[in-house]
PDB file of C-alpha atoms (C1' of nucleotides) in Angstrom:
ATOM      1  CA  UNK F   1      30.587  85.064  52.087  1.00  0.00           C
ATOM      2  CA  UNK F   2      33.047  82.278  54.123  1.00  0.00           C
ATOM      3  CA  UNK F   3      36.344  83.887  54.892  1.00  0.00           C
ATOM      4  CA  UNK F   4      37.582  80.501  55.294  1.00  0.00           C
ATOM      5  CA  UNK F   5      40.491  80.087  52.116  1.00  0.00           C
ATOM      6  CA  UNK F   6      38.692  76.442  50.998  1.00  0.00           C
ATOM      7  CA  UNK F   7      35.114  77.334  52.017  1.00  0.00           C
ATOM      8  CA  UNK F   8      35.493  80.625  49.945  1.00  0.00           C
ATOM      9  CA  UNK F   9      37.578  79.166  46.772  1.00  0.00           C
ATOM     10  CA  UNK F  10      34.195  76.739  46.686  1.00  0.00           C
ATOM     11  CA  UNK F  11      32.224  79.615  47.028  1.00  0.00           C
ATOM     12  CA  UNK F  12      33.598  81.502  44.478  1.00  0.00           C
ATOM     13  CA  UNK F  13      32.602  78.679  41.957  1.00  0.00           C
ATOM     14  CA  UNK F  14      29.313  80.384  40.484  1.00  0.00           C
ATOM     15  CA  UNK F  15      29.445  83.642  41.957  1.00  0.00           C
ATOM     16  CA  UNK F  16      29.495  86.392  38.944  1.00  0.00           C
ATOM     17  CA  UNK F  17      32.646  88.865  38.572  1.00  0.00           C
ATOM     18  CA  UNK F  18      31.146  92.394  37.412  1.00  0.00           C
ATOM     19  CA  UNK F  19      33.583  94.918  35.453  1.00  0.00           C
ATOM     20  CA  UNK F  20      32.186  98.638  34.943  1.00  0.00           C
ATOM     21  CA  UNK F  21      34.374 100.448  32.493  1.00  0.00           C
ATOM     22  CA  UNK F  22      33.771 101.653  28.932  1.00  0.00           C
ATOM     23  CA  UNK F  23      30.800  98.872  28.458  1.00  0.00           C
ATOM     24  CA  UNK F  24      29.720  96.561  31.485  1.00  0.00           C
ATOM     25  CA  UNK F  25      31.906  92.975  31.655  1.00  0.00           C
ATOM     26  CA  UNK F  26      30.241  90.527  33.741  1.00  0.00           C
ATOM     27  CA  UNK F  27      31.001  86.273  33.931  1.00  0.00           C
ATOM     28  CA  UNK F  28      30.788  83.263  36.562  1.00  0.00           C
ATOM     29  CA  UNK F  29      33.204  82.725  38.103  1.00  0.00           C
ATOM     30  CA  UNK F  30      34.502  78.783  37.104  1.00  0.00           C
ATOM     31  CA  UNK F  31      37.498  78.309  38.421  1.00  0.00           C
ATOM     32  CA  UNK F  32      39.519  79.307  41.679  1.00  0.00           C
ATOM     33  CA  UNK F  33      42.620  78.421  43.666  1.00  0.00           C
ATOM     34  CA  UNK F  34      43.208  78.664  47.397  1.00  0.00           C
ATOM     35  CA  UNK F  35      45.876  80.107  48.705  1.00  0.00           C
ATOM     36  CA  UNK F  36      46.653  79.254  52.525  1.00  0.00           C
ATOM     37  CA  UNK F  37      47.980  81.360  55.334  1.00  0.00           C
ATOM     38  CA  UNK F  38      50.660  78.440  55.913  1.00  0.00           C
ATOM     39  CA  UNK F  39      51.312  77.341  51.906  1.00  0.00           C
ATOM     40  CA  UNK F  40      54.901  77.021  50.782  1.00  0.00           C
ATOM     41  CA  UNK F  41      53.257  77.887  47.397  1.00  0.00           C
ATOM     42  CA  UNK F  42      51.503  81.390  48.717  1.00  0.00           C
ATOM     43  CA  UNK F  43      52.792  84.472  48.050  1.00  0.00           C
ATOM     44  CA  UNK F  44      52.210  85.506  51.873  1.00  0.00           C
ATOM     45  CA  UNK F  45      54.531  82.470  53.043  1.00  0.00           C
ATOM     46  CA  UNK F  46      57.173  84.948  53.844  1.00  0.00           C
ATOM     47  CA  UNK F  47      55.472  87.656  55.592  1.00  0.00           C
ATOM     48  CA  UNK F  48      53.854  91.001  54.676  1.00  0.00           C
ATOM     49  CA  UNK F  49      55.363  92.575  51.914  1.00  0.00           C
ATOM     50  CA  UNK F  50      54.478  96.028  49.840  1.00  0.00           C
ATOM     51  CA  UNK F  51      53.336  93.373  47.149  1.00  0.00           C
ATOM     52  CA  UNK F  52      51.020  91.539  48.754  1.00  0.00           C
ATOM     53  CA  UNK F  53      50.077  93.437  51.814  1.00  0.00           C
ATOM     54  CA  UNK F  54      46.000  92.950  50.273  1.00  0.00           C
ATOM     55  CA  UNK F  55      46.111  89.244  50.934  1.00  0.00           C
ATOM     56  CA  UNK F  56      46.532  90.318  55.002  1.00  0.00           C
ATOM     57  CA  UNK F  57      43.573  92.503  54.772  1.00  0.00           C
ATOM     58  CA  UNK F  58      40.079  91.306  56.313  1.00  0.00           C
ATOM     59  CA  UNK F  59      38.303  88.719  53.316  1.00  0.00           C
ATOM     60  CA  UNK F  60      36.871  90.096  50.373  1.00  0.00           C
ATOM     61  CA  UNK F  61      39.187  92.504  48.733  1.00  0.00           C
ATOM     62  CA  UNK F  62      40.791  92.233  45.382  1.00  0.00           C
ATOM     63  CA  UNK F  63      44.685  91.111  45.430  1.00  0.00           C
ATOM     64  CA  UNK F  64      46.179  91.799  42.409  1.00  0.00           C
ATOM     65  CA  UNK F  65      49.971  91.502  41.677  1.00  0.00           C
ATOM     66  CA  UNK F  66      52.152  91.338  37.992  1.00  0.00           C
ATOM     67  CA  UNK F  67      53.793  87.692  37.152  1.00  0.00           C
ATOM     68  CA  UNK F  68      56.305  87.035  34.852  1.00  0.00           C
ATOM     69  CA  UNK F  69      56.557  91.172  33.565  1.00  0.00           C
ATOM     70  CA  UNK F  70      53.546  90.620  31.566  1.00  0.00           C
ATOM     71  CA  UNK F  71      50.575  89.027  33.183  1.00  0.00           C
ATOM     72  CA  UNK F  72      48.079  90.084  35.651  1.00  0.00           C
ATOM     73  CA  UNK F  73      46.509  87.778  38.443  1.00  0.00           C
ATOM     74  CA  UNK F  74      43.309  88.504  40.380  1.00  0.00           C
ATOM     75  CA  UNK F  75      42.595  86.914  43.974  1.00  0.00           C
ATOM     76  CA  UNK F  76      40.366  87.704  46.436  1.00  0.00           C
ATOM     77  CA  UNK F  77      41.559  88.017  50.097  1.00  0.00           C
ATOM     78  CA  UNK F  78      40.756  85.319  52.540  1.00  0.00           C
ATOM     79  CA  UNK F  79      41.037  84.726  56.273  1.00  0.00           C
ATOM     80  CA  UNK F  80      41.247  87.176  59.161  1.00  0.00           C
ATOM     81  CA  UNK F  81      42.627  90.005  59.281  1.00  0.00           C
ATOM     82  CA  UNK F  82      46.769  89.571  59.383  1.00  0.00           C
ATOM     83  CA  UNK F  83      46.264  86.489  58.098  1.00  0.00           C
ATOM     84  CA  UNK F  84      47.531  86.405  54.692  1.00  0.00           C
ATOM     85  CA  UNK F  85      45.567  84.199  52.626  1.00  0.00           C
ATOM     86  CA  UNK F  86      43.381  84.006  49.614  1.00  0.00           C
ATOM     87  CA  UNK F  87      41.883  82.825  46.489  1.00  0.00           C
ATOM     88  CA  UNK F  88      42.981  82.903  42.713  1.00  0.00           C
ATOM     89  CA  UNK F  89      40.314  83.870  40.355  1.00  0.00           C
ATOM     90  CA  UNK F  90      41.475  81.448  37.591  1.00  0.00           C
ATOM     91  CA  UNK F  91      38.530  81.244  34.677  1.00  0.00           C
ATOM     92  CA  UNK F  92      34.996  82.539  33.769  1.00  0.00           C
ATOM     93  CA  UNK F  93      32.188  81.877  31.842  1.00  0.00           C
ATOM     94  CA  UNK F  94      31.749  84.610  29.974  1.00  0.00           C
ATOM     95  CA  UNK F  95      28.164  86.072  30.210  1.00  0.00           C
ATOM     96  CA  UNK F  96      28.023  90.108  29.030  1.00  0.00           C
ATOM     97  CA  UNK F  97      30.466  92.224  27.547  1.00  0.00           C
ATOM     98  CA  UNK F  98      32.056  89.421  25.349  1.00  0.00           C
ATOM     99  CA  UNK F  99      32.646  92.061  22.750  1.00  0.00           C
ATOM    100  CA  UNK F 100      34.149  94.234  24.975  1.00  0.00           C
ATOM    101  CA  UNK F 101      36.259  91.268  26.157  1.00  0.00           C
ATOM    102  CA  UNK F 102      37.061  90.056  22.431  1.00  0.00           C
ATOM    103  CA  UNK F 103      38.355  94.184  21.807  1.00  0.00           C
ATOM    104  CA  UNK F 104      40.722  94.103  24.501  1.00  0.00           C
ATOM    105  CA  UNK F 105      42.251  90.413  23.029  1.00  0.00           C
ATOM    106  CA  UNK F 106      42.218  90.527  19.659  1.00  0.00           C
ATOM    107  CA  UNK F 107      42.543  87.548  17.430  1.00  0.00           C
ATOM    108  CA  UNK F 108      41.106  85.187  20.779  1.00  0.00           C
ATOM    109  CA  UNK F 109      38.595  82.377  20.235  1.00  0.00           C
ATOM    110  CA  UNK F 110      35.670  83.511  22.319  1.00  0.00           C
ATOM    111  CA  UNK F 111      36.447  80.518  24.535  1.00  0.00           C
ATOM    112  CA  UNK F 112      39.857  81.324  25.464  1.00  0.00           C
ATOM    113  CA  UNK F 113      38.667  85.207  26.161  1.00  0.00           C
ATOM    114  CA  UNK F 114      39.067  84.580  30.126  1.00  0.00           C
ATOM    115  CA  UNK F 115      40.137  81.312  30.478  1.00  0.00           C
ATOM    116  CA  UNK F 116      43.396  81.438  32.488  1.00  0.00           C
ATOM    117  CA  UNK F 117      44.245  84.527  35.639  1.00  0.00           C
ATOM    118  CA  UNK F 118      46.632  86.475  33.257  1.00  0.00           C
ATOM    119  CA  UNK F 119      44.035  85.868  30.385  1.00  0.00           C
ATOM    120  CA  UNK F 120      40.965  87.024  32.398  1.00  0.00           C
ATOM    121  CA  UNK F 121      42.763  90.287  33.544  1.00  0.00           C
ATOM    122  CA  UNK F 122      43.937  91.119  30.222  1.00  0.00           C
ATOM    123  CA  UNK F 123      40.040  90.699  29.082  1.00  0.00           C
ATOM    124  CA  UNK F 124      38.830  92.794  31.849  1.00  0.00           C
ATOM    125  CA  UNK F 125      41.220  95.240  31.986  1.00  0.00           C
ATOM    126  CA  UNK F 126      42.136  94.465  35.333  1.00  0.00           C
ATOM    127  CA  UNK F 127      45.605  95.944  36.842  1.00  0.00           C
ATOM    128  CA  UNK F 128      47.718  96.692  39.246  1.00  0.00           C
ATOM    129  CA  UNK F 129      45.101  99.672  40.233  1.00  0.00           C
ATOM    130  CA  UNK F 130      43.009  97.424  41.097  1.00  0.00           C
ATOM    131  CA  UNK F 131      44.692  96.589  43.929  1.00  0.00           C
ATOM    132  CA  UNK F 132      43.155  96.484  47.548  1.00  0.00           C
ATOM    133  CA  UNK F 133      39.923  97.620  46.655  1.00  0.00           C
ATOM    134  CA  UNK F 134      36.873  96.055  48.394  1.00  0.00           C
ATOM    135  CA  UNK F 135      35.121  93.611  46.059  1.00  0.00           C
ATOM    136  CA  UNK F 136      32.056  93.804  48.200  1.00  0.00           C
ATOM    137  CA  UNK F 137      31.616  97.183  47.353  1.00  0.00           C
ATOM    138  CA  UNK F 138      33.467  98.619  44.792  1.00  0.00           C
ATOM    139  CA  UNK F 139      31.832  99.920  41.648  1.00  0.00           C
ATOM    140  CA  UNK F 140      34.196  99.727  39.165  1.00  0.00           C
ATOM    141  CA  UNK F 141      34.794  95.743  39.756  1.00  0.00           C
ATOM    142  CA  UNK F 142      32.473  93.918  42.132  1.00  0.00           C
ATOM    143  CA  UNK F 143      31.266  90.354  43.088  1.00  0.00           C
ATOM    144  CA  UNK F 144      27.580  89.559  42.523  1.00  0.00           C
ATOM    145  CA  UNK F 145      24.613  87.202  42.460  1.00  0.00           C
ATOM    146  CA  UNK F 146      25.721  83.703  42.805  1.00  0.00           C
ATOM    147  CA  UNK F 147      24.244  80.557  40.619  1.00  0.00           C
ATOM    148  CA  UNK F 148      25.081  77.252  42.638  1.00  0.00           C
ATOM    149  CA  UNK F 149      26.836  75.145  40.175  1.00  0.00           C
ATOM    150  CA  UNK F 150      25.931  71.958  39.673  1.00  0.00           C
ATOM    151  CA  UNK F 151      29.202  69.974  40.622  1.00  0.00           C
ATOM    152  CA  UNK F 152      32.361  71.323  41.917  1.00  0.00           C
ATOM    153  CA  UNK F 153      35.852  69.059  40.613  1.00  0.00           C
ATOM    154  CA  UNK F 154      39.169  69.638  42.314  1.00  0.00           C
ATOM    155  CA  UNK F 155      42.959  68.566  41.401  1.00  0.00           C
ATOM    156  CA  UNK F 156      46.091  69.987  41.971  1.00  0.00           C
ATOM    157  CA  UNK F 157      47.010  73.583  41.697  1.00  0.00           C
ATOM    158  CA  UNK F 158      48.423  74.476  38.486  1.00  0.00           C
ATOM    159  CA  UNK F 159      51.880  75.970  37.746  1.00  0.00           C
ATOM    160  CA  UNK F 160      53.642  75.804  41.131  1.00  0.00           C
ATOM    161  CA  UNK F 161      57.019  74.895  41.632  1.00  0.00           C
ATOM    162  CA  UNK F 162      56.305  74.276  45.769  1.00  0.00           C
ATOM    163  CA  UNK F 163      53.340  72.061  47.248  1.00  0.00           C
ATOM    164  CA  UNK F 164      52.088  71.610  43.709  1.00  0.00           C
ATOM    165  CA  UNK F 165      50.416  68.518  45.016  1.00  0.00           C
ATOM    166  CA  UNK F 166      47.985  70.022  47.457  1.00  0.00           C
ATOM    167  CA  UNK F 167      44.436  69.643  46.123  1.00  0.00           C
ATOM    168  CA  UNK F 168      43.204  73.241  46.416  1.00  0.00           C
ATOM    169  CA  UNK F 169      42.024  73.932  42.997  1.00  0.00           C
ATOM    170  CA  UNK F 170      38.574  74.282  42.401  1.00  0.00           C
ATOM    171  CA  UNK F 171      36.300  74.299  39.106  1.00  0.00           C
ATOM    172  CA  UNK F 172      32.357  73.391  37.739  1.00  0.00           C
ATOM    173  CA  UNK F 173      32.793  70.162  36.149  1.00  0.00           C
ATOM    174  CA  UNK F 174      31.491  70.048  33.000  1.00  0.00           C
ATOM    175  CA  UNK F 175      32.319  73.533  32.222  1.00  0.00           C
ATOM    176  CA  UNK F 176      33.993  74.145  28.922  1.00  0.00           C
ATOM    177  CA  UNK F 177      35.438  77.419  30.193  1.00  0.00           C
ATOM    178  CA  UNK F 178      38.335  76.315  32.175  1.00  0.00           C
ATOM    179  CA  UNK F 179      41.624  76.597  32.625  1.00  0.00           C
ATOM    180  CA  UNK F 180      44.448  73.453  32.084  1.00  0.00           C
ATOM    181  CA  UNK F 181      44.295  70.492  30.550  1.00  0.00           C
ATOM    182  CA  UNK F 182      41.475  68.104  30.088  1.00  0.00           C
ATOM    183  CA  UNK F 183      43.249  65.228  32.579  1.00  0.00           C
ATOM    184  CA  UNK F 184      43.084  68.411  34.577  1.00  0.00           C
ATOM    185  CA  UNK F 185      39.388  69.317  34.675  1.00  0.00           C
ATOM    186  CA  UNK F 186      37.504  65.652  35.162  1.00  0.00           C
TER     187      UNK F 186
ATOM    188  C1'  DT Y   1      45.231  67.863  22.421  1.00  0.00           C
ATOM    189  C1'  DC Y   2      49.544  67.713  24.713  1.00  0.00           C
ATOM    190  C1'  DA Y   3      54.403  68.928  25.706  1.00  0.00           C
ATOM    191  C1'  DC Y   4      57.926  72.094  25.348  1.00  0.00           C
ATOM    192  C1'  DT Y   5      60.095  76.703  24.973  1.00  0.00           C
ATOM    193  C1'  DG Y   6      61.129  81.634  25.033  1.00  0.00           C
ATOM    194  C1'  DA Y   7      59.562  86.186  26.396  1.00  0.00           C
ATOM    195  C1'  DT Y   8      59.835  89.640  30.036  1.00  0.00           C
ATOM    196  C1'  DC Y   9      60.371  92.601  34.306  1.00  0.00           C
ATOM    197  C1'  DG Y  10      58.958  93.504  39.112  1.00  0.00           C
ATOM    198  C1'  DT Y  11      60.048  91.620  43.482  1.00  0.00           C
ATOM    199  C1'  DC Y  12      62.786  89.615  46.814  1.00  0.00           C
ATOM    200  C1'  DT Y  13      67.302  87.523  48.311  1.00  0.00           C
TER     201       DT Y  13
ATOM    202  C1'  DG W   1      71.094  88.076  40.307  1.00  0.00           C
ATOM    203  C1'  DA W   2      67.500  84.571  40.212  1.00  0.00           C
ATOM    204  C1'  DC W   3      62.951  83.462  39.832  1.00  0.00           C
ATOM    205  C1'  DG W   4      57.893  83.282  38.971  1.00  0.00           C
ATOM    206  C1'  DA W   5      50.080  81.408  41.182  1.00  0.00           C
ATOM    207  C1'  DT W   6      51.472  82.707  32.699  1.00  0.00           C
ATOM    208  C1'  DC W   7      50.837  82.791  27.829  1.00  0.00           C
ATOM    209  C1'  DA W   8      51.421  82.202  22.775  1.00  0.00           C
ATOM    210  C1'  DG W   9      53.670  79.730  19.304  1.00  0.00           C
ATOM    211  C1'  DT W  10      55.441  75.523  17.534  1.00  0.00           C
ATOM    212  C1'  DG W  11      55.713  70.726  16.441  1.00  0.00           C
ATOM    213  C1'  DA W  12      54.438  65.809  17.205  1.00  0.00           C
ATOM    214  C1'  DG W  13      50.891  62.277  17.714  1.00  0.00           C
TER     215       DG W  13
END
DNA sequence: TCACTGATCGTCT
DNA sequence: GACGATCAGTGAG
């Protein structure tokens, strides 16, 4: 797995997010964001905080923080250690579990289950618990086998009020899973 | 399908 | 005290 912020947002694309609770989750991972170590737009712009002291861990552990008092957001840690990047996990393609997913978001079309961070965490039952724990090797929430997609698309990040210009969003063109508009996701 | 708006609360200034 | 890596609902085209 590339520790490198782009390398491992491209990664990502393909790779399948498992979910162990009542009744096993899993889905491919479609969609991802990176986060720099230098980004006006990350969360780690300003230095280590109690919040987001995960994304200055060594790569591969889970980052997740509470936006907008409602939503959840999942990333996974990138760069060295200190460094303070990482990648948003922004959209799946659902693969097992969809009941489970459809129980926890009632009254969702299957397709928008997990399509969207706060979305996907509210289908997954993924909190603030979750927090710092090693994706590699956790067993409640892990990353898995990886299925090369065909093409990768980028564009801008969505929903940023600083550097929303940078193109650092990544997603499987073609996939009917994602998040943002269609102009978004040619 | 797209654009716009209000909800909501933890975190940081 | 202001703001935000979002979402659901609404209304127009």
């Amino acid at each position: 797995m590339p520790s490198d912020p782009i390398e491992l947002a491209r990664f990502l694309i393909g790779v399948t997010l498992h979910r162990a609770g009542a009744t096993m989750i899993s889905g491919r991972i479609v969609e991802t964001e990176a986060y720099l170590a230098d980004d006006p737009a990350s969360h780690s712009y300003r230095g280590m905080t109690a919040r987001n002291r995960s994304m200055f861990a060594r790569a591969g552990l889970a980052y997740v923080y509470r936006i907008y008092g409602a939503y959840w957001c999942l990333n996974v840690s990138a760069g060295g250690e200190g460094e303070g990047a990482g990648v948003l996990v922004r959209a799946l393609e659902p693969l097992t579990g969809v009941d489970a997913m459809a129980r926890a978001r009632p009254n969702v079309k299957e397709r928008d289950l997990v399509r969207g961070p706060g979305r996907l965490c509210a289908a997954l039952c993924i909190d603030g618990s979750f927090d710092g724990i090693d994706l590699c090797a956790s067993r409640t929430l892990w990353l898995g086998a990886r299925r090369a997609p065909a093409d990768i698309g980028a564009s801008a990040r969505i929903g940023l009020s600083k550097a929303s210009t940078e193109v650092l969003r990544y997603y499987e063109r073609g996939s009917a899973f994602l998040s943002g508009t269609a102009r978004l996701n040619v």
